[in-house]
Short mmCIF file of C-alpha atoms and ligand atoms in Angstrom, two decimals:
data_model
loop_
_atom_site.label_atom_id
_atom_site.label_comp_id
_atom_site.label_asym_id
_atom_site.label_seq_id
_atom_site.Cartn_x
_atom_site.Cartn_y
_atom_site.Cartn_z
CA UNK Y 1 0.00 0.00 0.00
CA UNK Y 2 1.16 3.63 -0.79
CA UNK Y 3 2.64 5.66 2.52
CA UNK Y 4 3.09 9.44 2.16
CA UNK Y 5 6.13 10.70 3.59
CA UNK Y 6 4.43 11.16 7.24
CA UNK Y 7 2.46 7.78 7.19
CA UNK Y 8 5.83 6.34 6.30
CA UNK Y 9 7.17 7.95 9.39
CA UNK Y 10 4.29 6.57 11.27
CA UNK Y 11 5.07 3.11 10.57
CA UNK Y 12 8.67 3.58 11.05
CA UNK Y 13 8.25 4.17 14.72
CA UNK Y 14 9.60 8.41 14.43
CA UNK Y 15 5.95 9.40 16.47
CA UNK Y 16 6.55 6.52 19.33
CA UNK Y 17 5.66 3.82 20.25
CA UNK Y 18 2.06 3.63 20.18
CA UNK Y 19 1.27 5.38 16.73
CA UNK Y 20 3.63 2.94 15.58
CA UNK Y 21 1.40 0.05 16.92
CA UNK Y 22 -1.97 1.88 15.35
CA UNK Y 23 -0.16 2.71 12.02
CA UNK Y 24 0.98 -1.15 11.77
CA UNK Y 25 -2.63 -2.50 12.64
CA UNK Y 26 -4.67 -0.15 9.32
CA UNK Y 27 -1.59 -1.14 7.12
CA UNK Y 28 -2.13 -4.75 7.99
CA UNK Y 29 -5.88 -4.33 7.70
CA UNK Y 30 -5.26 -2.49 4.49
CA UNK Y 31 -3.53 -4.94 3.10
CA UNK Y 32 -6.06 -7.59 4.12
CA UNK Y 33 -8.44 -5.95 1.88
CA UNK Y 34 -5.90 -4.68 -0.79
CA UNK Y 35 -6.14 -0.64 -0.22
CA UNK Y 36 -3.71 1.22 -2.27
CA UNK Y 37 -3.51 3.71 0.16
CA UNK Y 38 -4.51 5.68 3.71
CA UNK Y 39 -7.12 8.86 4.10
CA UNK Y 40 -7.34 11.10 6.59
CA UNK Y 41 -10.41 10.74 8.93
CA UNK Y 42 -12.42 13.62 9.85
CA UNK Y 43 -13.92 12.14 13.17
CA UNK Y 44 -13.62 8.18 15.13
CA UNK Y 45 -16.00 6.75 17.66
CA UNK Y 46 -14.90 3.91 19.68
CA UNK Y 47 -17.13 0.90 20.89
CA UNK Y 48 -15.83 -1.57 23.31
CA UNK Y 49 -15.77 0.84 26.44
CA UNK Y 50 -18.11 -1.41 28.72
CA UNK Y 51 -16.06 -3.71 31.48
CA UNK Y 52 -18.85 -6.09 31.39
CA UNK Y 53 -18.05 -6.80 27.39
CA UNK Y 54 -14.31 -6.00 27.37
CA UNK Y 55 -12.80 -7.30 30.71
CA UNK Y 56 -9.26 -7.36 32.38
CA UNK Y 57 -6.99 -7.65 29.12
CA UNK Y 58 -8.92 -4.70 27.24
CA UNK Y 59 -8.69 -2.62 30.40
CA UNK Y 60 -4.96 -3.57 30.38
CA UNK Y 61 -3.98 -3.04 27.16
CA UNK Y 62 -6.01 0.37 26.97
CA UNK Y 63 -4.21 1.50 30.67
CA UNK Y 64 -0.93 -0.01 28.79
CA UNK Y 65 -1.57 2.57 25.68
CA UNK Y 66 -2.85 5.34 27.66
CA UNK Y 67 0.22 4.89 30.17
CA UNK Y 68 2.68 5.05 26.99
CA UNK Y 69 1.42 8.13 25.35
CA UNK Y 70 -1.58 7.11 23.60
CA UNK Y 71 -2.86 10.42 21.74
CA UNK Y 72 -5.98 10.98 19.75
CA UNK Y 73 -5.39 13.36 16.44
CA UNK Y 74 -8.98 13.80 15.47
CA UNK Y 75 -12.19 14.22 17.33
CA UNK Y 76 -12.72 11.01 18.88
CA UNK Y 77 -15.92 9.93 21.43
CA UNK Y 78 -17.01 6.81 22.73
CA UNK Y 79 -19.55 4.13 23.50
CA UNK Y 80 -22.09 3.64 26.39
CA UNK Y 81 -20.06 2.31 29.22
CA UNK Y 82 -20.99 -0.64 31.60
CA UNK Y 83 -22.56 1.76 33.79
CA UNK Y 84 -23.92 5.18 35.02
CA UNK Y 85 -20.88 7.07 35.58
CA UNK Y 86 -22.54 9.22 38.60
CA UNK Y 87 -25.71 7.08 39.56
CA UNK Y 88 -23.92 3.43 39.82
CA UNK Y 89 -24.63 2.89 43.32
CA UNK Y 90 -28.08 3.87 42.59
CA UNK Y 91 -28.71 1.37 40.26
CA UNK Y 92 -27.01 -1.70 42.32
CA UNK Y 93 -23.64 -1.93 40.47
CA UNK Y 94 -21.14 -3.20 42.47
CA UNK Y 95 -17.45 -2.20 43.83
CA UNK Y 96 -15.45 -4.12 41.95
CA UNK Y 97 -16.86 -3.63 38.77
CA UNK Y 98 -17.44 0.32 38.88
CA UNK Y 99 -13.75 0.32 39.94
CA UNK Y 100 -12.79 -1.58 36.54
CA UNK Y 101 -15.34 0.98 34.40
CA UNK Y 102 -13.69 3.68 35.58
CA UNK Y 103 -9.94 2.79 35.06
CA UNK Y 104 -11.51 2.04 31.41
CA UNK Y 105 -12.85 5.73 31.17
CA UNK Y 106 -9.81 6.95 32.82
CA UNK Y 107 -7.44 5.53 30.39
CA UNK Y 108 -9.36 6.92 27.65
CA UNK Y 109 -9.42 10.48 29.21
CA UNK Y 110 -5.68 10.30 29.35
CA UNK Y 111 -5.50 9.66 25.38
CA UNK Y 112 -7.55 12.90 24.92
CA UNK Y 113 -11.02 10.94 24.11
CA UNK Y 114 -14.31 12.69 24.39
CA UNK Y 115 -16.20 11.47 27.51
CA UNK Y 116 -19.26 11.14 25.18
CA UNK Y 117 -20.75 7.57 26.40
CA UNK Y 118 -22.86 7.38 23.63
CA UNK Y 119 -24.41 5.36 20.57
CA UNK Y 120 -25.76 8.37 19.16
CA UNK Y 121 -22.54 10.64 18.84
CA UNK Y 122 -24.20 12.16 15.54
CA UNK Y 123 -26.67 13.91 18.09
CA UNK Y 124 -24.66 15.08 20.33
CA UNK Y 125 -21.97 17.06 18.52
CA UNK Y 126 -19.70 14.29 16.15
CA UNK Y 127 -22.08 14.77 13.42
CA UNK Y 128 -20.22 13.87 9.93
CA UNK Y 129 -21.08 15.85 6.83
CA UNK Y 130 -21.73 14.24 3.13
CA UNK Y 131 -18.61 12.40 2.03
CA UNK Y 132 -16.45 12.65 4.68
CA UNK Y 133 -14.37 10.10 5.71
CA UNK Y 134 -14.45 8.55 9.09
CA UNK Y 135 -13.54 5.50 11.10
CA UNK Y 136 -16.72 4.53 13.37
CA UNK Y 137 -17.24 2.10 14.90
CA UNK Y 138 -21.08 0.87 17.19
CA UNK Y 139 -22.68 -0.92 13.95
CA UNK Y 140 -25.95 1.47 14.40
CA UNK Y 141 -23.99 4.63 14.35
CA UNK Y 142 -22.20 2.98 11.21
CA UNK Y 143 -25.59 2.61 9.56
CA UNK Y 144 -26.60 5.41 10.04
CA UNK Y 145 -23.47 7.62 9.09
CA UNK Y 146 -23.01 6.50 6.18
CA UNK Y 147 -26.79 6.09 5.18
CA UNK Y 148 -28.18 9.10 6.36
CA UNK Y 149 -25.52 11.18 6.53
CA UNK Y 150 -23.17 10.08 3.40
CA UNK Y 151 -20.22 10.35 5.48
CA UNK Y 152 -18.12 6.80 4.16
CA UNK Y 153 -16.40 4.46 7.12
CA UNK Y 154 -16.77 0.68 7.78
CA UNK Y 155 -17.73 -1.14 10.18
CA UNK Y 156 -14.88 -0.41 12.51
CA UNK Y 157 -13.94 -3.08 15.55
CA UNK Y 158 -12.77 -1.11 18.78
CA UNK Y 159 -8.95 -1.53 18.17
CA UNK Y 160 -8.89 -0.23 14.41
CA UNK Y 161 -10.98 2.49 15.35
CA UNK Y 162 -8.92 3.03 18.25
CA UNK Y 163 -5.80 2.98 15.70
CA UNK Y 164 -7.52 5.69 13.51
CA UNK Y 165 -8.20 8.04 16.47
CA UNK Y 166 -4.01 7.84 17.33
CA UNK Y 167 -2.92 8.23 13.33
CA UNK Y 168 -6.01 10.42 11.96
CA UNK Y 169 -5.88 7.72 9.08
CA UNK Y 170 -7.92 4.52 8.08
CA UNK Y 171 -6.81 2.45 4.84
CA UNK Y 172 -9.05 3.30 1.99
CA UNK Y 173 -11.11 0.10 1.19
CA UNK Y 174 -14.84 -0.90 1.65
CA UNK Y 175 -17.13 1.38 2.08
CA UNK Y 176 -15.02 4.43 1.74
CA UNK Y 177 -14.93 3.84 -1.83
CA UNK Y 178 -18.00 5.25 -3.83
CA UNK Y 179 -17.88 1.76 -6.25
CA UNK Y 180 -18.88 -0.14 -3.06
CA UNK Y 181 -21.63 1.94 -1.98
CA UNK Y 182 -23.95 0.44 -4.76
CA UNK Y 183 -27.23 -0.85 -3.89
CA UNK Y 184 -27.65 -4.42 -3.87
CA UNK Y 185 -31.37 -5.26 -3.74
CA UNK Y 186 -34.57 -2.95 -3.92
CA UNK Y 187 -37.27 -2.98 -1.46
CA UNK Y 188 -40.68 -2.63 -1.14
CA UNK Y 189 -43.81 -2.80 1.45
CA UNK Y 190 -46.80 -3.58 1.05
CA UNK Y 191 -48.23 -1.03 3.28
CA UNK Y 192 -47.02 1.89 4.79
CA UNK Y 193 -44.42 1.82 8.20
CA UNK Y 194 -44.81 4.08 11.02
CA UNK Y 195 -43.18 4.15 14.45
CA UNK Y 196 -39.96 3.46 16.34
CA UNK Y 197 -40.66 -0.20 16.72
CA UNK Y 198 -41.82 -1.39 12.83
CA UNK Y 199 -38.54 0.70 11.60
CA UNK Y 200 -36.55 -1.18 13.92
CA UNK Y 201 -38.74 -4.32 12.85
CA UNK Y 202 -38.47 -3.94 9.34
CA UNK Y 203 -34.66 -3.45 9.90
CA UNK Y 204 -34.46 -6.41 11.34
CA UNK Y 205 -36.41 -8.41 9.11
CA UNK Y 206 -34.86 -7.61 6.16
CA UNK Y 207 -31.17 -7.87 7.96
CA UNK Y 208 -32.26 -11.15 8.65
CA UNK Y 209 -33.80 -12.10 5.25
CA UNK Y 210 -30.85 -10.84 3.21
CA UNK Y 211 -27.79 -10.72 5.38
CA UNK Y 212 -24.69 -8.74 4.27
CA UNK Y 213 -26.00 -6.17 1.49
CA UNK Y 214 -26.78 -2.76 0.66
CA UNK Y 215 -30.91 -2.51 0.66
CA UNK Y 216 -32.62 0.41 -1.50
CA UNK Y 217 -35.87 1.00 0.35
CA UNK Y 218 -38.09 2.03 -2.99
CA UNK Y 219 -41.23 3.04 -1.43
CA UNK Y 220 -41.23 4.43 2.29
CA UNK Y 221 -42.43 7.91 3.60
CA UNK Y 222 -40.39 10.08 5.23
CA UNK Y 223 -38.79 8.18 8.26
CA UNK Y 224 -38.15 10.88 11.08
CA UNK Y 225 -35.11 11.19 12.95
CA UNK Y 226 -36.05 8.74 15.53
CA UNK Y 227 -37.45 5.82 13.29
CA UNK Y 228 -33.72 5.86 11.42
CA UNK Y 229 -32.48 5.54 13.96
CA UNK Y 230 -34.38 2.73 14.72
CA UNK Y 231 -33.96 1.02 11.53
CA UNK Y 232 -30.34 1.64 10.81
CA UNK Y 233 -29.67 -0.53 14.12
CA UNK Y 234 -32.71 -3.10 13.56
CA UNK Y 235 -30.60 -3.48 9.91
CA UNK Y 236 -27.22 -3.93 11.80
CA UNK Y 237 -27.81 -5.94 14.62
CA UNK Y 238 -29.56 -9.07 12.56
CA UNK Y 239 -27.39 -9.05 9.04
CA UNK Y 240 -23.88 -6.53 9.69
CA UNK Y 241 -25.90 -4.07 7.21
CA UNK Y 242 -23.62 -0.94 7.24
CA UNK Y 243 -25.37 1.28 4.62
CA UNK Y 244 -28.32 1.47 2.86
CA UNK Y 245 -30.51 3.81 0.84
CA UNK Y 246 -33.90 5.06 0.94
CA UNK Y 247 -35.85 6.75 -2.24
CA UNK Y 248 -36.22 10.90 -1.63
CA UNK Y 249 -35.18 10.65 1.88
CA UNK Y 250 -31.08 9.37 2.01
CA UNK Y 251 -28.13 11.85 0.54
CA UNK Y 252 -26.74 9.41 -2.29
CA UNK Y 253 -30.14 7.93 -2.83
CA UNK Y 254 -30.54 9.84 -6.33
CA UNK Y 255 -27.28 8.58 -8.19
CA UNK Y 256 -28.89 4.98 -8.22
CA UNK Y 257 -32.74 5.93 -8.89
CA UNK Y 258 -32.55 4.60 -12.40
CA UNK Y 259 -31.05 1.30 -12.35
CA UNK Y 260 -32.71 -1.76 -11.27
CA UNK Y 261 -31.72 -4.34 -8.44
CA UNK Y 262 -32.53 -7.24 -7.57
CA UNK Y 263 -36.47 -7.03 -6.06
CA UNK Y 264 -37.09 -7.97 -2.29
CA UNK Y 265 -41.17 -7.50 -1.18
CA UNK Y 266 -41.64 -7.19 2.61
CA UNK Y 267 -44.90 -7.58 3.52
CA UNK Y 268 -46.62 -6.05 7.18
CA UNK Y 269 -47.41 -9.66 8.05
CA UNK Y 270 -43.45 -10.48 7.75
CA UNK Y 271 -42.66 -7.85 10.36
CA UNK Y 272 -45.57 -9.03 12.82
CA UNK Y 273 -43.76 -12.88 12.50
CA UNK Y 274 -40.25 -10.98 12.93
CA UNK Y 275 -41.58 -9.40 16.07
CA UNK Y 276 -43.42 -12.45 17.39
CA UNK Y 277 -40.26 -14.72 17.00
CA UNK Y 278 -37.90 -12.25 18.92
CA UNK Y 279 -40.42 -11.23 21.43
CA UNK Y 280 -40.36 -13.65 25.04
CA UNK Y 281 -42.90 -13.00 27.52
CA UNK Y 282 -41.99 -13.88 31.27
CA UNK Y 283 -41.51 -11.78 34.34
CA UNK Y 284 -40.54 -8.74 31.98
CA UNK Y 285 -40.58 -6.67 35.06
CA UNK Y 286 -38.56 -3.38 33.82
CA UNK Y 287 -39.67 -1.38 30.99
CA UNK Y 288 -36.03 0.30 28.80
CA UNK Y 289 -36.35 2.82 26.72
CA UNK Y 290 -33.57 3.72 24.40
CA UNK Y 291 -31.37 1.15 22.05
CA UNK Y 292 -30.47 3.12 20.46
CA UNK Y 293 -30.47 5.95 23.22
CA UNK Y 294 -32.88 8.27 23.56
CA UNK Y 295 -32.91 11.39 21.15
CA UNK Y 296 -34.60 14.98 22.65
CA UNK Y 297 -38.08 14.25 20.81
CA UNK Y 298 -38.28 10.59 22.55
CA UNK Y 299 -37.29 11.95 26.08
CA UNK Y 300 -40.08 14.85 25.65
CA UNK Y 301 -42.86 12.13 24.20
CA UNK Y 302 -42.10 9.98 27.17
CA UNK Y 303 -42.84 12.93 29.91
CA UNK Y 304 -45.36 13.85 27.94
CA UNK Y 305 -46.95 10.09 28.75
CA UNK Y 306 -46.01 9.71 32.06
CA UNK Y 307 -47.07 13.71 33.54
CA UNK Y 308 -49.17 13.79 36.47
CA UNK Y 309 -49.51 9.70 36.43
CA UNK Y 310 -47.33 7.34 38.83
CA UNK Y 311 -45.62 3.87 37.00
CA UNK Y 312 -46.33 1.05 38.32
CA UNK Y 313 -43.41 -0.58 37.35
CA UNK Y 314 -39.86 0.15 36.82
CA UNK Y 315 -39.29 2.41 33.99
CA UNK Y 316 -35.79 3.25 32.78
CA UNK Y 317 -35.04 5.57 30.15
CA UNK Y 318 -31.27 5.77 28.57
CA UNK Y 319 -30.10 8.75 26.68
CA UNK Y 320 -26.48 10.02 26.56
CA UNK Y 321 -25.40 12.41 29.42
CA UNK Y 322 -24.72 15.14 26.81
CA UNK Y 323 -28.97 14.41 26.20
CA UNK Y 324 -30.22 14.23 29.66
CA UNK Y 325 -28.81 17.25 30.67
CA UNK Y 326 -30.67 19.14 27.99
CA UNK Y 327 -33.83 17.12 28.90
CA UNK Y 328 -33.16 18.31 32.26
CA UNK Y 329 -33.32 21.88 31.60
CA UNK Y 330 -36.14 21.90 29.48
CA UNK Y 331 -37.91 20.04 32.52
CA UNK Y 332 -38.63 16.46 30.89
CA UNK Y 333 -36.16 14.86 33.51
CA UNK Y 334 -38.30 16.26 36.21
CA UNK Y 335 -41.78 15.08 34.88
CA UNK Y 336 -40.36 11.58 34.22
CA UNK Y 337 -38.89 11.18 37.76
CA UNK Y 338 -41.71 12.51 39.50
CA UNK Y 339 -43.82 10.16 37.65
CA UNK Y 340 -41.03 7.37 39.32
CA UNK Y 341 -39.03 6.84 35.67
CA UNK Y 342 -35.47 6.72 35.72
CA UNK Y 343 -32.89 8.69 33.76
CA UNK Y 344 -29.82 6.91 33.13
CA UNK Y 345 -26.54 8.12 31.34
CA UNK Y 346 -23.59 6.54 30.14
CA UNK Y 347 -24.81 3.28 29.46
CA UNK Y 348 -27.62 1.18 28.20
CA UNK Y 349 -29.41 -1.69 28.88
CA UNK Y 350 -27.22 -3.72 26.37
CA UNK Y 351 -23.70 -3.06 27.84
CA UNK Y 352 -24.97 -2.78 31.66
CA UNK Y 353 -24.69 -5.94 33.69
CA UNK Y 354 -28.64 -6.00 34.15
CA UNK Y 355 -28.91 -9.08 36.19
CA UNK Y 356 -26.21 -7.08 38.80
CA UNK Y 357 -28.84 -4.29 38.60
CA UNK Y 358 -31.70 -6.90 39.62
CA UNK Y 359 -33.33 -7.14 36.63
CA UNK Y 360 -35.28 -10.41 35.42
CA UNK Y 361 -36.77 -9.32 32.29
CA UNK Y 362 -37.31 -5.99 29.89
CA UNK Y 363 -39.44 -4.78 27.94
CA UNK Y 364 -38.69 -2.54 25.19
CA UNK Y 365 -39.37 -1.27 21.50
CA UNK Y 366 -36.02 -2.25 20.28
CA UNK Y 367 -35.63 -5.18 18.44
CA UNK Y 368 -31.56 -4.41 18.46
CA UNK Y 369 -32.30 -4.60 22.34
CA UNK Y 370 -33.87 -7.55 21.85
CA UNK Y 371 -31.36 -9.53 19.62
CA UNK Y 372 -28.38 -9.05 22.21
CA UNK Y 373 -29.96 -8.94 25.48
CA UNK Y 374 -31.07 -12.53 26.02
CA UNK Y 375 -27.33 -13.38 25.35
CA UNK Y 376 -25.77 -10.92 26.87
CA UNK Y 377 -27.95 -10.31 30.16
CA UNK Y 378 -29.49 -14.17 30.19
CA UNK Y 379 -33.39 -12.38 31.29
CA UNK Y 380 -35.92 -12.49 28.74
CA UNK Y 381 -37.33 -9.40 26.06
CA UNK Y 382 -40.92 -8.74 25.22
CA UNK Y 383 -41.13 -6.29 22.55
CA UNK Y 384 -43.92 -2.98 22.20
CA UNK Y 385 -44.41 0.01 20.67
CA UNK Y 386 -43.39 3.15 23.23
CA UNK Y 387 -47.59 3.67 23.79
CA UNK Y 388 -47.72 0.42 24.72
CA UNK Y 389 -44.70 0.53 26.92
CA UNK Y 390 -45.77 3.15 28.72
CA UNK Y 391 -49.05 1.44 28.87
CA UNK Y 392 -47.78 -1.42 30.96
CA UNK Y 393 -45.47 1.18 32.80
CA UNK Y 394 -48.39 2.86 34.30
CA UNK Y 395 -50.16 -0.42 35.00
CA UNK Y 396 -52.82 0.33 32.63
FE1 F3S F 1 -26.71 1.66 21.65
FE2 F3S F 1 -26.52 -0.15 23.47
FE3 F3S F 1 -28.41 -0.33 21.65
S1 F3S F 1 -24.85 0.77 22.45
S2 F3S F 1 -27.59 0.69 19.87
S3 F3S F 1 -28.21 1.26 23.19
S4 F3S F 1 -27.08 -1.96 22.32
#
């Protein structure tokens, strides 16, 4: 692969140490996938920041980097953590574990990271413009970066992504190049979609259906914020879909309008299987709001549920901290704790350890949410729309 003359320098070891490490890891990876050369990255995120998914040997090889002059070049934030980083004790986390989760943060601090502790960076200030290059990793912030935003990175594991943040560089393969960012298959439903949950449904289903690809959704109406959201990490969680395209809605959408891919038909009846297969009743005590976390608009339409009432039940919403503080001021955080709702930062009910936090069961309107959680938590997910969640919340 083709090093400029600092790139070169990179690998040669003339920055330290550590850049030497990151610059060796993208040329390997480049050469995996036969780059010809490096670009610059205008922004990273990092995933793999919870203790509960990365253990000892992550936190010691991130406390090893950070300890040997581990530097970030480019704006660089991170993923939910295994915990609230102010609330812990709160939520029945224990010692030993909040003492790990913070070393983890720590360590990142010292390289110069952005204490973001979020899935959603793009709403909270790492927002990439069309075409820019990045190196993201979280697969629904992937999806969604490049989709709806027409920024170009792959799906980035923690350690390359941590390599881009230290050299400003990725190698210039997969999705970065505009040949790969062809559709693959054209979609269509039968009737129309509406609503956090059937985005993230549909996303799922058709992750499911057609695995790795690049879908062209022909005929939706204009998803809001919220329900991309939803589907870009429906798409990624059941079939490692990192991009996709939607007719008058997505930036890139127009350059393919006039060829022809291979048809897929979804019909509404699909998604009601998809969400009856995923979807375990048992004591689905806790209601979670936010895989991803909570955006602004769903904070305010939860208060806006819940004001004046009481919940019956545990209700937990997740947001970044960056989020809740906003919420806070324009009073939401108030009206949902009054009603008994909790606001939790940092974290999400993914990455927590859940059964630590005396939880036997969720239910939620992700189906992201509830892909991982049985496997990762070992307690059951029922899956509803938010009305409905808040439904049961309030005992109703
Ligand atoms: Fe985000 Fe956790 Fe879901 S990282 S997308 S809330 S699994």
């Amino acid at each position: 692969m083709f090093l400029n003359n600092d790139e070169e320098k990179m690998l040669q070891g003339e920055y330290g140490i550590i850049v030497q490490k990151s610059m060796k890891i993208l040329v390997t990876l480049g050469d995996v996938f036969g780059a010809e050369r490096m670009v610059k990255v205008k922004s990273v995120h990092v995933s793999g920041i919870s203790y509960k998914n990365i253990g000892d040997p992550a936190l010691e090889f991130l406390e090893e980097w950070a300890n040997n002059g581990a530097k970030t070049r480019v704006h660089t934030t991170i993923n939910p953590s295994g915990m609230d980083m102010e609330r812990w004790r709160e939520f029945g986390i224990n010692e030993a574990f909040a003492n790990k989760q913070i070393r983890i943060i720590d360590a990142f601090k010292k390289m110069k990271i952005c204490k973001s502790l979020s899935c959603t960076p793009y709403l909270i200030g790492n927002k990439p413009q069309l075409n820019d290059h990045i190196a993201w990793a979280e697969s629904s912030a992937v999806a969604f970066s490049n989709s709806v935003l027409g920024a170009k990175t792959n799906r980035e594991g923690g350690p390359a992504a941590l390599a881009s943040a230290i050299t400003g560089r990725t190698s210039m393969f997969g999705y970065h190049l505009d040949e790969n960012r062809n559709p693959s298959h054209e979609i269509y439903i039968n009737e129309p979609v509406n609503g956090v949950l059937e985005y993230s449904t549909l996303g799922y289903h058709v992750g499911k259906k057609l695995g790795h690809c690049i879908p062209f959704f022909k005929n939706l109406k204009k998803p809001n914020i919220d329900e991309l959201k939803a589907l870009s990490a429906g798409l990624a969680a059941s079939g490692s879909i990192a991009l996709y395209h939607i007719y008058n809605v997505t930036p890139e959408e127009k350059k393919f309008r006039e060829n022809s891919y291979e048809r897929i038909d979804v019909r509404k009846r699909d998604l009601t299987e998809t969400l009856a297969e995923l979807s375990i009743e048992e004591k689905n005590e806790h209601i979670c709001i936010g895989c991803p976390q909570c955006s602004m608009r769903e904070i305010a339409q939860i208060a806006r549920k819940v004001a004046g009432k009481k919940v019956k039940r545990e209700l937990w919403v997740f947001t970044s901290r960056t989020i809740c503080k906003e919420a806070k001021l324009k009073g939401y955080v108030d009206v949902i704790e009054r009603a008994g709702g909790k606001m939790i930062s940092d974290t999400c009910m993914v990455v927590s350890p859940m059964k630590m936090m005396g939880v036997r069961g969720v239910i939620t309107n992700s189906c992201k949410a509830a892909h991982y959680i049985p496997n990762t938590c070992e307690i059951p997910v029922a899956l509803k729309d938010i009305n409905n969640c808040i439904k049961v919340a309030l005992g109703k």
